[in-house]
Short mmCIF file of C-alpha atoms in Angstrom, two decimals:
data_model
loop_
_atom_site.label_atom_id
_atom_site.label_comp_id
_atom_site.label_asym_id
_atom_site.label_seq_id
_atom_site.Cartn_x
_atom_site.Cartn_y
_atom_site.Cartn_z
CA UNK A 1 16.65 -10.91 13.28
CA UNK A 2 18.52 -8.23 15.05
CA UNK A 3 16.97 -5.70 13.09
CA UNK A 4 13.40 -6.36 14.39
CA UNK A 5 14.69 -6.37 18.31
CA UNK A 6 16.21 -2.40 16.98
CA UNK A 7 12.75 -1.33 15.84
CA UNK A 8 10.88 -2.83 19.07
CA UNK A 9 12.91 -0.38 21.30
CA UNK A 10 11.97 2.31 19.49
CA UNK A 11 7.76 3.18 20.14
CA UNK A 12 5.89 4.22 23.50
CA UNK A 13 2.79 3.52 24.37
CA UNK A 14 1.03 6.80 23.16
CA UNK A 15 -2.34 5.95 21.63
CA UNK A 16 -4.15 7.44 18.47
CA UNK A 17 -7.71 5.41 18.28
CA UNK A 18 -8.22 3.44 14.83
CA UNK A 19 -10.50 4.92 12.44
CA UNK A 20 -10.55 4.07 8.20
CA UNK A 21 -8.28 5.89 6.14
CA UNK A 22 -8.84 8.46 3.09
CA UNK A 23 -7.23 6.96 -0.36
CA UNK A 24 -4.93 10.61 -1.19
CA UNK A 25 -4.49 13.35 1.38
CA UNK A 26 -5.08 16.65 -0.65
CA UNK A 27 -2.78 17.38 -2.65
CA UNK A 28 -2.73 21.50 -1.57
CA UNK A 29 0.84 22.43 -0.11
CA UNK A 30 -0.27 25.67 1.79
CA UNK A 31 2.10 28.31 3.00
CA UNK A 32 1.58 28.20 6.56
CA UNK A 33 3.68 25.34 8.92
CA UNK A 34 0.13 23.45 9.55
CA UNK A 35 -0.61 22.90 5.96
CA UNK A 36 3.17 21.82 5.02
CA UNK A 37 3.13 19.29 8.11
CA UNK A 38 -0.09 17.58 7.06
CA UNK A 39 0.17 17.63 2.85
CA UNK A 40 0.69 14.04 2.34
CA UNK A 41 -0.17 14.43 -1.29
CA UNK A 42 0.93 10.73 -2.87
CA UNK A 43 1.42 8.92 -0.22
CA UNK A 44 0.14 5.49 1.27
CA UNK A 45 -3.51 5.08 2.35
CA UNK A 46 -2.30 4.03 6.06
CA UNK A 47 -0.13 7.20 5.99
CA UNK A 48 -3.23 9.63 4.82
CA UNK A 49 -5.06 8.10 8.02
CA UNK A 50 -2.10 9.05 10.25
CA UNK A 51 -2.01 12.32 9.08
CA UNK A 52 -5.69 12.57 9.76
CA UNK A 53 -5.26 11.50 12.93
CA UNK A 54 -2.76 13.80 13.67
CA UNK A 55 -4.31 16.80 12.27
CA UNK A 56 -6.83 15.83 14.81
CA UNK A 57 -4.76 16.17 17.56
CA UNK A 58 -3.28 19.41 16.66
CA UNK A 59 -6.37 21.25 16.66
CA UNK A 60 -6.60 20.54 20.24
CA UNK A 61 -2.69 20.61 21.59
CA UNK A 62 -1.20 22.75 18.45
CA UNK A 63 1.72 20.89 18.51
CA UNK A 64 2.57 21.62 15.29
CA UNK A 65 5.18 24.70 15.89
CA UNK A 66 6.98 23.46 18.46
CA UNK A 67 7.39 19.82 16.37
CA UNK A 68 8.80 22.40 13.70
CA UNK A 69 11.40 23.75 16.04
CA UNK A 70 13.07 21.29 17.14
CA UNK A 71 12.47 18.44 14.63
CA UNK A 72 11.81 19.81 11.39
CA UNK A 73 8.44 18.48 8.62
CA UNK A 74 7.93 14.48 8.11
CA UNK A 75 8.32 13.86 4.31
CA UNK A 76 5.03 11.88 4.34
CA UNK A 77 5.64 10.80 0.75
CA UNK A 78 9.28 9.16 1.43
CA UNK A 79 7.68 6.68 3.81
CA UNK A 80 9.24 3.39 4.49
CA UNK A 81 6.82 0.46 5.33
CA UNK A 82 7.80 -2.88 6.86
CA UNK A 83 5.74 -5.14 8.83
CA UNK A 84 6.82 -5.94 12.66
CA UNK A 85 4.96 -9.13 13.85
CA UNK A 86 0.93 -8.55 13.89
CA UNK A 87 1.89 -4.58 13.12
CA UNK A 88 2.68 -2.55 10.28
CA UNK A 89 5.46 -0.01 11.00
CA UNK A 90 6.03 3.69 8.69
CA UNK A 91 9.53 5.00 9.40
CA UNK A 92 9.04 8.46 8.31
CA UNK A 93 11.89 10.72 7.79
CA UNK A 94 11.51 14.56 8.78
CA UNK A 95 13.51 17.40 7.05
CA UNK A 96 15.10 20.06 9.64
CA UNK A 97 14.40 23.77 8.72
CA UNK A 98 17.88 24.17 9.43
CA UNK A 99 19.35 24.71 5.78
CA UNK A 100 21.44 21.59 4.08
CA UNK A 101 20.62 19.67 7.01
CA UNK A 102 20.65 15.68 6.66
CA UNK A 103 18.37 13.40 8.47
CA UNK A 104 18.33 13.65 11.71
CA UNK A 105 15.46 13.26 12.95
CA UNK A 106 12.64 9.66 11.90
CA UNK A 107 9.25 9.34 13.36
CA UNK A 108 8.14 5.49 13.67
CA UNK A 109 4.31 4.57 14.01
CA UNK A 110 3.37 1.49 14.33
CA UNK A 111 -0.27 0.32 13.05
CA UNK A 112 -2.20 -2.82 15.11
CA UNK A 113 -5.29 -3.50 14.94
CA UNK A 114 -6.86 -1.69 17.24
CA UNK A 115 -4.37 1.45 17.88
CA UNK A 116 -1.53 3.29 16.53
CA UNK A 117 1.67 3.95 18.41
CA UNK A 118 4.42 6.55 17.48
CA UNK A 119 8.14 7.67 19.07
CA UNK A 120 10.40 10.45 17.60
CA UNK A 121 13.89 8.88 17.18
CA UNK A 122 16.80 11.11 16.52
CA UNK A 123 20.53 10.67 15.69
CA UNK A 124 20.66 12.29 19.11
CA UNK A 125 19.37 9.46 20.67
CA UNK A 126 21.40 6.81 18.60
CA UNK A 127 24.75 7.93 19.11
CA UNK A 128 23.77 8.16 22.72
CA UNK A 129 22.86 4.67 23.13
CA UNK A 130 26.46 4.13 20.61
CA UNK A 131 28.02 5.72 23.49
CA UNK A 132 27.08 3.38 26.13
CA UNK A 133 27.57 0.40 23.92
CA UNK A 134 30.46 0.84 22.33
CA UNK A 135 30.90 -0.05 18.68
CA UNK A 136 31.18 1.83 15.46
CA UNK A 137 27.46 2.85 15.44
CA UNK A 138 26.44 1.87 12.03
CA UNK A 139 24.13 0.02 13.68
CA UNK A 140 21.84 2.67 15.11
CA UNK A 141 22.95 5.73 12.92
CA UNK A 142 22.49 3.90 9.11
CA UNK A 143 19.20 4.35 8.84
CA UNK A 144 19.65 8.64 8.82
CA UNK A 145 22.19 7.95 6.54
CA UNK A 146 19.87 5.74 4.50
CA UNK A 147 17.16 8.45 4.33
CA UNK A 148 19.12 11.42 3.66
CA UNK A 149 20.15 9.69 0.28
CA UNK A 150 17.31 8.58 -0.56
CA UNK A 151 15.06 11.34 0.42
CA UNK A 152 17.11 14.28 0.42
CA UNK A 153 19.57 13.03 -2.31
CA UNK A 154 22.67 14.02 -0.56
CA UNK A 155 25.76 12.10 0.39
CA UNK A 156 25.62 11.79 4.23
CA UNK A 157 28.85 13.18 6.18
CA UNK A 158 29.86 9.97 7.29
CA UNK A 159 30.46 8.88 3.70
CA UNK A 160 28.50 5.79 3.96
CA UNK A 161 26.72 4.49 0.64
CA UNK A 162 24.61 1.56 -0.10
CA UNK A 163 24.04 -1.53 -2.13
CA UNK A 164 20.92 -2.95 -1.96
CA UNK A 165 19.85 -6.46 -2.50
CA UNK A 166 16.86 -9.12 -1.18
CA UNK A 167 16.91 -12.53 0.82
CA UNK A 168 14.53 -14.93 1.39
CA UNK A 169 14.82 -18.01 3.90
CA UNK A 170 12.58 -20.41 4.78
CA UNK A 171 10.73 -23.38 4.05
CA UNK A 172 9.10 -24.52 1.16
CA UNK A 173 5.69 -23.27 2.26
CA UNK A 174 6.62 -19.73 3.55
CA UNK A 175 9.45 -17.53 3.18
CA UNK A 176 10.68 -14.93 5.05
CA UNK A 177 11.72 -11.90 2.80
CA UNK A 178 14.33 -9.07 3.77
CA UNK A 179 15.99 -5.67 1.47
CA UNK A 180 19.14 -5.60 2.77
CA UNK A 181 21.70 -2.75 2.50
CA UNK A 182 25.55 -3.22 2.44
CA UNK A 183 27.07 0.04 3.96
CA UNK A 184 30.86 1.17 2.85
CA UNK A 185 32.43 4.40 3.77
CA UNK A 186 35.63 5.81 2.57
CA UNK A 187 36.64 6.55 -0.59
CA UNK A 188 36.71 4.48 -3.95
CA UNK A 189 39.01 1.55 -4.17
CA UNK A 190 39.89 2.48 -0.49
CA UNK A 191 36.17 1.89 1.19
CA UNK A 192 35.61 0.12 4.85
CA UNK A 193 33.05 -2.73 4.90
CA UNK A 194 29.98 -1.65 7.23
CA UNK A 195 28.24 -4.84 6.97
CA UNK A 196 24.57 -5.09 5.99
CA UNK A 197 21.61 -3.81 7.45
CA UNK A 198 18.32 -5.42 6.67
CA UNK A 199 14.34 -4.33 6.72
CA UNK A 200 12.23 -7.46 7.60
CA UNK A 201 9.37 -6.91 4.45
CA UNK A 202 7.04 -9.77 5.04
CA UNK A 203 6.67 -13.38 4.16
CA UNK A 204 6.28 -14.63 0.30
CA UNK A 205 3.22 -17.66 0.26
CA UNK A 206 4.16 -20.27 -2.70
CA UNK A 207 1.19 -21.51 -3.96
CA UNK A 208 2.53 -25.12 -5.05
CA UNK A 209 2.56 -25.30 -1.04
CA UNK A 210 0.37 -27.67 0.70
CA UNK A 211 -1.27 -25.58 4.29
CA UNK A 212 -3.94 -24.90 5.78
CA UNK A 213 -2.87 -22.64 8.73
CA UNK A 214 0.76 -21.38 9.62
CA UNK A 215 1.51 -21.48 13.39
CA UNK A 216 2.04 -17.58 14.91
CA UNK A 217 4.81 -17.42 17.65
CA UNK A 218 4.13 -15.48 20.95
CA UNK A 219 2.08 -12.10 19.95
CA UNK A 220 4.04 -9.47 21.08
CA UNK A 221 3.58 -6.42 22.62
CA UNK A 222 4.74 -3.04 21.30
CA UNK A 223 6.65 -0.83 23.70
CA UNK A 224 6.68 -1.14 27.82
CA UNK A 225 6.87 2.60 28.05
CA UNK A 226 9.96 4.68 29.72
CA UNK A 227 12.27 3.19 27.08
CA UNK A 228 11.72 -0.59 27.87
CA UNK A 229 12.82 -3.19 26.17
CA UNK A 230 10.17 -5.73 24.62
CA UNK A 231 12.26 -7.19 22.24
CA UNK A 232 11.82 -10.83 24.06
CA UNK A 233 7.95 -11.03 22.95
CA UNK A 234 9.57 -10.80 19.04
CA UNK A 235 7.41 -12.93 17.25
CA UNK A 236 9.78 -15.43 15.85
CA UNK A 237 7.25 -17.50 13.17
CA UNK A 238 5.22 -16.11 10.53
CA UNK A 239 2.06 -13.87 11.79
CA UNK A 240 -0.59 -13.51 9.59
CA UNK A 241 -2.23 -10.08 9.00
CA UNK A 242 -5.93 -9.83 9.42
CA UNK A 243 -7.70 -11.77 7.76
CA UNK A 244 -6.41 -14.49 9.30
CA UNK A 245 -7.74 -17.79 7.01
CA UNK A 246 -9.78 -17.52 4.02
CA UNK A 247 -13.13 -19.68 4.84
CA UNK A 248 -13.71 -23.09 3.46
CA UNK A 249 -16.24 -22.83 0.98
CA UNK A 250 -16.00 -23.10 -3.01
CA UNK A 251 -14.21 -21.02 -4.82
CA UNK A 252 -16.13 -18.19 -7.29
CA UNK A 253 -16.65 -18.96 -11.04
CA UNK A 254 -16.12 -16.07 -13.16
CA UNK A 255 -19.17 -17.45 -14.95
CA UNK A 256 -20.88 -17.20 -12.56
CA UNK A 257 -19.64 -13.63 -11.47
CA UNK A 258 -21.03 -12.73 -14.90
CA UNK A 259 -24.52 -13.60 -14.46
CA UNK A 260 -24.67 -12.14 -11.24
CA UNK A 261 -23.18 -8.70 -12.61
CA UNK A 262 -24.80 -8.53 -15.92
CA UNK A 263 -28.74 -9.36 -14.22
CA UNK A 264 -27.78 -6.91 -11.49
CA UNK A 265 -29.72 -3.73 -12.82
CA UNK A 266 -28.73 -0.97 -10.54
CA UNK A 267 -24.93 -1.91 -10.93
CA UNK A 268 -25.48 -1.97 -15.04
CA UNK A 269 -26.80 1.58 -14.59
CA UNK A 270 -24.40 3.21 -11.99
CA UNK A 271 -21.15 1.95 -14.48
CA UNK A 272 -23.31 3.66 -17.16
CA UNK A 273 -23.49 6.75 -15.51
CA UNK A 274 -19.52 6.76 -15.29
CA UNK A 275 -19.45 5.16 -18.74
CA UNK A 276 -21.12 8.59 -19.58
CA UNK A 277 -19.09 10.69 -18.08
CA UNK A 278 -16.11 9.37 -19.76
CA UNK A 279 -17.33 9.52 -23.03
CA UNK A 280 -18.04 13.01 -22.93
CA UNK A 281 -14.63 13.68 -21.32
CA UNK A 282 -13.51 17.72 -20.51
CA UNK A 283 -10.03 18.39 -19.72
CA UNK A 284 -10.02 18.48 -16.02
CA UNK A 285 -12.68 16.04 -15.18
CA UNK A 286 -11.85 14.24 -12.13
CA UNK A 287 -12.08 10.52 -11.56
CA UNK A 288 -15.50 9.18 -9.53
CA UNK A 289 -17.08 6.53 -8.47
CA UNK A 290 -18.73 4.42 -5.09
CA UNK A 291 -18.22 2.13 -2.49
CA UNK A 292 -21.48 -0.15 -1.73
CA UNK A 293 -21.51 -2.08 1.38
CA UNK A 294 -23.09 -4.99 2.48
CA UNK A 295 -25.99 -3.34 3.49
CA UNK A 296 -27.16 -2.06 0.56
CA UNK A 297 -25.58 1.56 1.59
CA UNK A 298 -23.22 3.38 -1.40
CA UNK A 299 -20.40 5.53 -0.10
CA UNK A 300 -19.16 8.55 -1.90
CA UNK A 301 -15.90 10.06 -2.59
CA UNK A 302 -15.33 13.42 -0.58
CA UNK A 303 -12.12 13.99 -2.51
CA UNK A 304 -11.86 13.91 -6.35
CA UNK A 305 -8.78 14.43 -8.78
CA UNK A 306 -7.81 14.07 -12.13
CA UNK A 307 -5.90 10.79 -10.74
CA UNK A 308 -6.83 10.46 -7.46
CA UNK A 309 -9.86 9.35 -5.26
CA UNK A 310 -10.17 9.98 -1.51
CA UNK A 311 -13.41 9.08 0.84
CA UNK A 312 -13.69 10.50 4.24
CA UNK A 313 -11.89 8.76 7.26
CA UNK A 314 -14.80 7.18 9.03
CA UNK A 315 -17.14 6.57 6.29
CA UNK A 316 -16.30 3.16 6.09
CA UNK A 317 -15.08 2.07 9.15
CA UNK A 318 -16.68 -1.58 10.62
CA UNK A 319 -18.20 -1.71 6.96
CA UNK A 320 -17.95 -4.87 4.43
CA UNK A 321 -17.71 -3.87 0.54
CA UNK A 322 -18.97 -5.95 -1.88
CA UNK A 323 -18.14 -3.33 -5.02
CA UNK A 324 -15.77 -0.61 -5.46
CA UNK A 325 -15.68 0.93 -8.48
CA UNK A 326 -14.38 4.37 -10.19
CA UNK A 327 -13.92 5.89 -13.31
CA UNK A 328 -10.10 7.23 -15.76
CA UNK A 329 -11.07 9.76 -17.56
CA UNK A 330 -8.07 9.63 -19.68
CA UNK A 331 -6.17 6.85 -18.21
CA UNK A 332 -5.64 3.27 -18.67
CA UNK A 333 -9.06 0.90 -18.64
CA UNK A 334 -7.03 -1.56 -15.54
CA UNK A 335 -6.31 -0.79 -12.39
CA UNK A 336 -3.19 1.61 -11.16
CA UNK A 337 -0.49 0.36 -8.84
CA UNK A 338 -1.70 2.81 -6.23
CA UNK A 339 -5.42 1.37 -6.62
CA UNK A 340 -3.76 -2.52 -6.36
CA UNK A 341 -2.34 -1.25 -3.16
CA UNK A 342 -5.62 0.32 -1.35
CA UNK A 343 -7.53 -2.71 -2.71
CA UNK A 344 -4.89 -5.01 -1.02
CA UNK A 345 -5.06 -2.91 2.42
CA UNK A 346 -8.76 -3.37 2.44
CA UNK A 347 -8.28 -7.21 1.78
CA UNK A 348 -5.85 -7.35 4.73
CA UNK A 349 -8.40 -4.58 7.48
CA UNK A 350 -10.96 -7.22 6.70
CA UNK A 351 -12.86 -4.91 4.54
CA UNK A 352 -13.70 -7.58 1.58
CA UNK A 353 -17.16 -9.38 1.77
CA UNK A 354 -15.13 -11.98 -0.81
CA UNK A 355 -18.09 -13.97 -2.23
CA UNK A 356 -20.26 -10.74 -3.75
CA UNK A 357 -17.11 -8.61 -4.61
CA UNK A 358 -16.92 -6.47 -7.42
CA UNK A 359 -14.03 -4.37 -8.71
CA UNK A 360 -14.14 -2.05 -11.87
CA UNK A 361 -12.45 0.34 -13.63
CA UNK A 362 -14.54 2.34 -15.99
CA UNK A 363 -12.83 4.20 -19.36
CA UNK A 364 -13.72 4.90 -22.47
CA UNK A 365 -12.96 1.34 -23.51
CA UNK A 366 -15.74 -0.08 -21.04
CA UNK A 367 -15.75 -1.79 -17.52
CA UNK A 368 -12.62 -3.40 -16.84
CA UNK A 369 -14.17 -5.62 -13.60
CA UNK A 370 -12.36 -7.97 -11.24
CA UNK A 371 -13.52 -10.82 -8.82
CA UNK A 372 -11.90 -13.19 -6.63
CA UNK A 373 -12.02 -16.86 -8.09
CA UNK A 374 -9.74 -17.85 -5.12
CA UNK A 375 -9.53 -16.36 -1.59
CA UNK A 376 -6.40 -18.37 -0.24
CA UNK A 377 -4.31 -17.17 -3.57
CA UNK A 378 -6.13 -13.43 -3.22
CA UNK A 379 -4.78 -13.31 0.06
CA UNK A 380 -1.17 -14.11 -0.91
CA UNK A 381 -1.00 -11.85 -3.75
CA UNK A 382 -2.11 -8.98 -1.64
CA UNK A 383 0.93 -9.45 0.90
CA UNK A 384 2.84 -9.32 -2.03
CA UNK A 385 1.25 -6.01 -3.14
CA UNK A 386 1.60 -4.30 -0.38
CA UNK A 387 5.36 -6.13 0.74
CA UNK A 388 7.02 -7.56 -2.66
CA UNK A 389 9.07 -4.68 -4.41
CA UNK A 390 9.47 -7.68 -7.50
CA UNK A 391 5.71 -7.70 -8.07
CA UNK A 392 5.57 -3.74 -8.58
CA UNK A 393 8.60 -4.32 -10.64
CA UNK A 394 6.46 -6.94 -12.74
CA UNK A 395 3.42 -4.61 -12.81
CA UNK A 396 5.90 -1.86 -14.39
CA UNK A 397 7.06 -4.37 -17.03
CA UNK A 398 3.63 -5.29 -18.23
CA UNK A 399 2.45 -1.67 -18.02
CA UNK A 400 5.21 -0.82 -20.88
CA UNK A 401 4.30 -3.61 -23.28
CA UNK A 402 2.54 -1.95 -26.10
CA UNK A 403 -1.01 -2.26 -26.62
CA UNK A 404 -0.64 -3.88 -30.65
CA UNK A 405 -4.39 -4.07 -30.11
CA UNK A 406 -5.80 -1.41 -28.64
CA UNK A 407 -8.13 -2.54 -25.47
CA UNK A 408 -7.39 -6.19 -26.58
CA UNK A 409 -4.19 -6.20 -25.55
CA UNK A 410 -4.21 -3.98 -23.13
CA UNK A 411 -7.11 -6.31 -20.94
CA UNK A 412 -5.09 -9.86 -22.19
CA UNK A 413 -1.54 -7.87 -20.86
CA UNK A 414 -3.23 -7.57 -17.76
CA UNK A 415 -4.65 -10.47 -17.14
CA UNK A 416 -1.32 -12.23 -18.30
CA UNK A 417 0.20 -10.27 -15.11
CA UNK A 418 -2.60 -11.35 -12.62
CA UNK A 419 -1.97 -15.18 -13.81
CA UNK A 420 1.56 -15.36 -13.71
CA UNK A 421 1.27 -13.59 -10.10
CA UNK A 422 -0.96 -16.17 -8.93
CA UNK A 423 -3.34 -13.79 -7.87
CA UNK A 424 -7.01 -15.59 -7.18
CA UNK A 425 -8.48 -12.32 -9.18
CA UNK A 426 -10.63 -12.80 -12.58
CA UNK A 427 -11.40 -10.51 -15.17
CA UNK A 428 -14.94 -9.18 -16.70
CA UNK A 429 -15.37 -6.90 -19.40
CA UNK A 430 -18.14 -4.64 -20.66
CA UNK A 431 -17.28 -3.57 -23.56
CA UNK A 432 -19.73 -0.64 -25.60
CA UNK A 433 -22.10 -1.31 -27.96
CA UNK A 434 -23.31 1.56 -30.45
CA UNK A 435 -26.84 2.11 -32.00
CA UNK A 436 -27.76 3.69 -35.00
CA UNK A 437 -27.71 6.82 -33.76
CA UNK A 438 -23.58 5.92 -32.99
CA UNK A 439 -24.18 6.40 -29.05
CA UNK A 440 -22.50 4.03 -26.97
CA UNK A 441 -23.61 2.51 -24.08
CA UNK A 442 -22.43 -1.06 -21.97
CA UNK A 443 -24.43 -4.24 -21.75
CA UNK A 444 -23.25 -7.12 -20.11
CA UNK A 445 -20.14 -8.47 -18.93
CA UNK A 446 -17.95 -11.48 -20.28
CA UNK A 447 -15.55 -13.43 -18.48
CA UNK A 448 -12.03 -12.97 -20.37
CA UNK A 449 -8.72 -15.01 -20.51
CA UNK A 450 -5.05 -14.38 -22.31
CA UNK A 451 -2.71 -17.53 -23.14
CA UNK A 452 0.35 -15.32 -21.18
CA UNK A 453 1.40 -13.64 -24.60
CA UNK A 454 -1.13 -10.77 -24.35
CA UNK A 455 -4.03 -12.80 -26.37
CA UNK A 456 -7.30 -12.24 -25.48
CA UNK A 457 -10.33 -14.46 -25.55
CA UNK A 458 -13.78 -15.21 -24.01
CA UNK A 459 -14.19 -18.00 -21.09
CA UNK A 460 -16.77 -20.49 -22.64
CA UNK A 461 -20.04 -19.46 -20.54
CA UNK A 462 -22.79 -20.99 -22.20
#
């Protein structure tokens, strides 16, 4: 637990007011310092907003240069998320302009609720506080050491090196999960034991469990300002992220889902319209798609890639979704990793109206649409989405299985994944149909299964 009393020293009380994040930042890397500080090109959704934000900020105070100076440009994309009670925290490492630098420099923000806080910390500032209390200072300094090997690829001065591994403790209900680190330094055969160094990532749900609500420990407060110490209001019990507990109600039928998707006429003809599009594929077509919210209003992407989708900070702040879909042009007909992980962030802002949700994926294959069957396993799988290395690693294992056949096997593979990880997400296809003239166009949707070994087949509807 020491770890999370280190990181609560670190932020002050400087506020950047909450608005919804873009998907990708654009991905142009300009020559000037403004347009290298801010490209955040393939980076998390949270991050994107932050750079927003930022960007903001600097058009009014220009505090861009003198950032430059004396700290160097945040490598946006190198990131390191972990969540810190009822916040999420980015450590971002920033590269000095001084040549063959390491990292010296890492600028924390932490992300509540309702604001952002942020705090420059430097190796400056760590061996200072070293200096007062005594000690080797692995424990402030490892985490510079960490990034410049990591994101500079370059064995730190101080010889350290790392072995990583994860931990969970707990009970049977909930555990706590950590990546640890076990520093050495020295050479070969001849290497001092630094001891291990540990990012709190979150708490794993087990499903088999039997709860209804997991009791929070005091809230917490971030910072006290002037380098206070708040690290008594650690949480020191499990805090859920917003949303807090699914509702008690019945859970969807992907039956069901089906009628309500295949009778609803305006949806049938937007996925045509990307079904289209697809189809008649150009090299260089960009993905698209919408957002529709609750009420009845369909949000547009302001930023469109060959791989990438991006809608404008505020355009869906305070808004409810109830379908999301977008369009590969010449990718796979599931969802990405990257669009798991902005699906999962809008689960956990509160951004799901869960009983009317929709998500699809249209390629040449057809609609590839999800649902949630179960809100209380939904919510689990997306704190493991956006906090469960293993579950990316399981994602990259299915992803290589070869598709024996075709779209079959490429749906049942993914399904197989969604099962095994307990998810509370269904699957609906709409597949083409051609007419005599041999265009192809989608109908309705059918509710598919896999028996875990990539074998598709058709939930019994009728």
């Amino acid at each position: 637990m020491g770890k999370k009393v280190w990181v609560y020293r670190l932020f002050s009380p400087l506020l950047l007011w909450c608005f919804y994040a873009c998907v990708q930042e654009d991905g142009f890397m300009g020559n000037n310092k403004v347009d290298r500080f801010f490209n955040a090109f393939g980076a998390d959704e949270d991050v994107c907003w932050i750079t927003e934000q930022l960007r903001l900020k600097n058009d009014s105070s220009d505090f861009v240069p003198a950032f430059v100076g004396k700290y160097g440009y945040p490598l946006w994309k190198e990131v390191y998320r972990f969540p810190e009670g009822e916040n999420v925290v980015y450590a971002v490492p920033v590269k000095s302009v001084v040549p063959d630098s390491e990292i010296n420099s890492i600028w924390f923000f932490s992300m509540g609720q309702d604001s952002t806080t942020y705090r420059i910390y430097t190796r400056e500032m760590a061996e200072s506080i070293t200096a007062r209390a005594g000690g080797d200072g692995v424990e402030e300094t490892w985490m510079f050491d960490y990034f410049t090997i990591n994101a500079l690829h370059k064995k730190p001065e101080s010889g350290i090196s790392f072995v990583y591994s994860t931990a969970d403790t707990g009970t049977r209900a909930v555990y706590e999960s950590w990546e640890c680190v076990h520093a050495f330094a020295g050479y070969e055969g001849n290497e001092a034991d630094l001891g291990w160094h540990c990012w709190f990532t979150g708490f794993v749900y087990l499903m088999d469990a039997n709860f209804d609500k997991l009791d929070g420990g005091s809230s917490g407060s971030i910072g006290g300002g002037g380098g206070s110490d708040s690290s008594n209001n650690t949480p020191t019990e499990p805090q859920d992220i917003k949303p807090q507990d699914p509702p008690d109600r019945e859970d969807r039928s992907p039956c069901g889902a089906v009628s309500e998707l295949s009778s609803n006429v305006a949806l049938k003809s937007k996925v045509n319209n990307l079904f289209n599009a697809v189809q008649n594929y150009r090299v260089g077509d960009t993905e698209n798609g919408w957002i529709k919210t609750a009420t009845g209003e369909y949000v547009y992407p302001t930023m469109k890639e060959a791989e990438h989708l991006g809608y404008a900070g505020t355009s869906l702040s305070g808004k409810k979704i109830t379908e999301q879909y977008h369009s590969h042009p010449a990718g796979a007909p599931f969802p990405s990793w990257a669009d798991l992980k902005v699906l999962a962030t809008r689960y956990q802002r509160g951004q799901i109206d869960v009983a009317n949700f929709s998500y699809g994926v249209v390629s040449v294959m057809g609609c590839f649409t999800m649902v949630i069957t179960s809100e209380s396993a939904f919510s689990a799988f997306t704190k493991g989405v956006l906090n469960n290395p293993k579950l990316k690693e399981e994602y990259d294992l299915m992803h290589e299985k070869k598709n024996t056949n075709g779209v079959d096997t490429a749906i049942a593979k993914f399904i197989d994944f969604l099962k095994a990880s307990v998810s509370g997400l269904n699957v609906l296809f709409n597949e083409p149909s051609y007419g005599s003239n041999g265009n192809a166009s989608l109908g309705n949707w059918q509710a598919k299964d896999s028996n875990g070994n990539a074998s598709i087949s058709n939930y019994n509807c009728n």
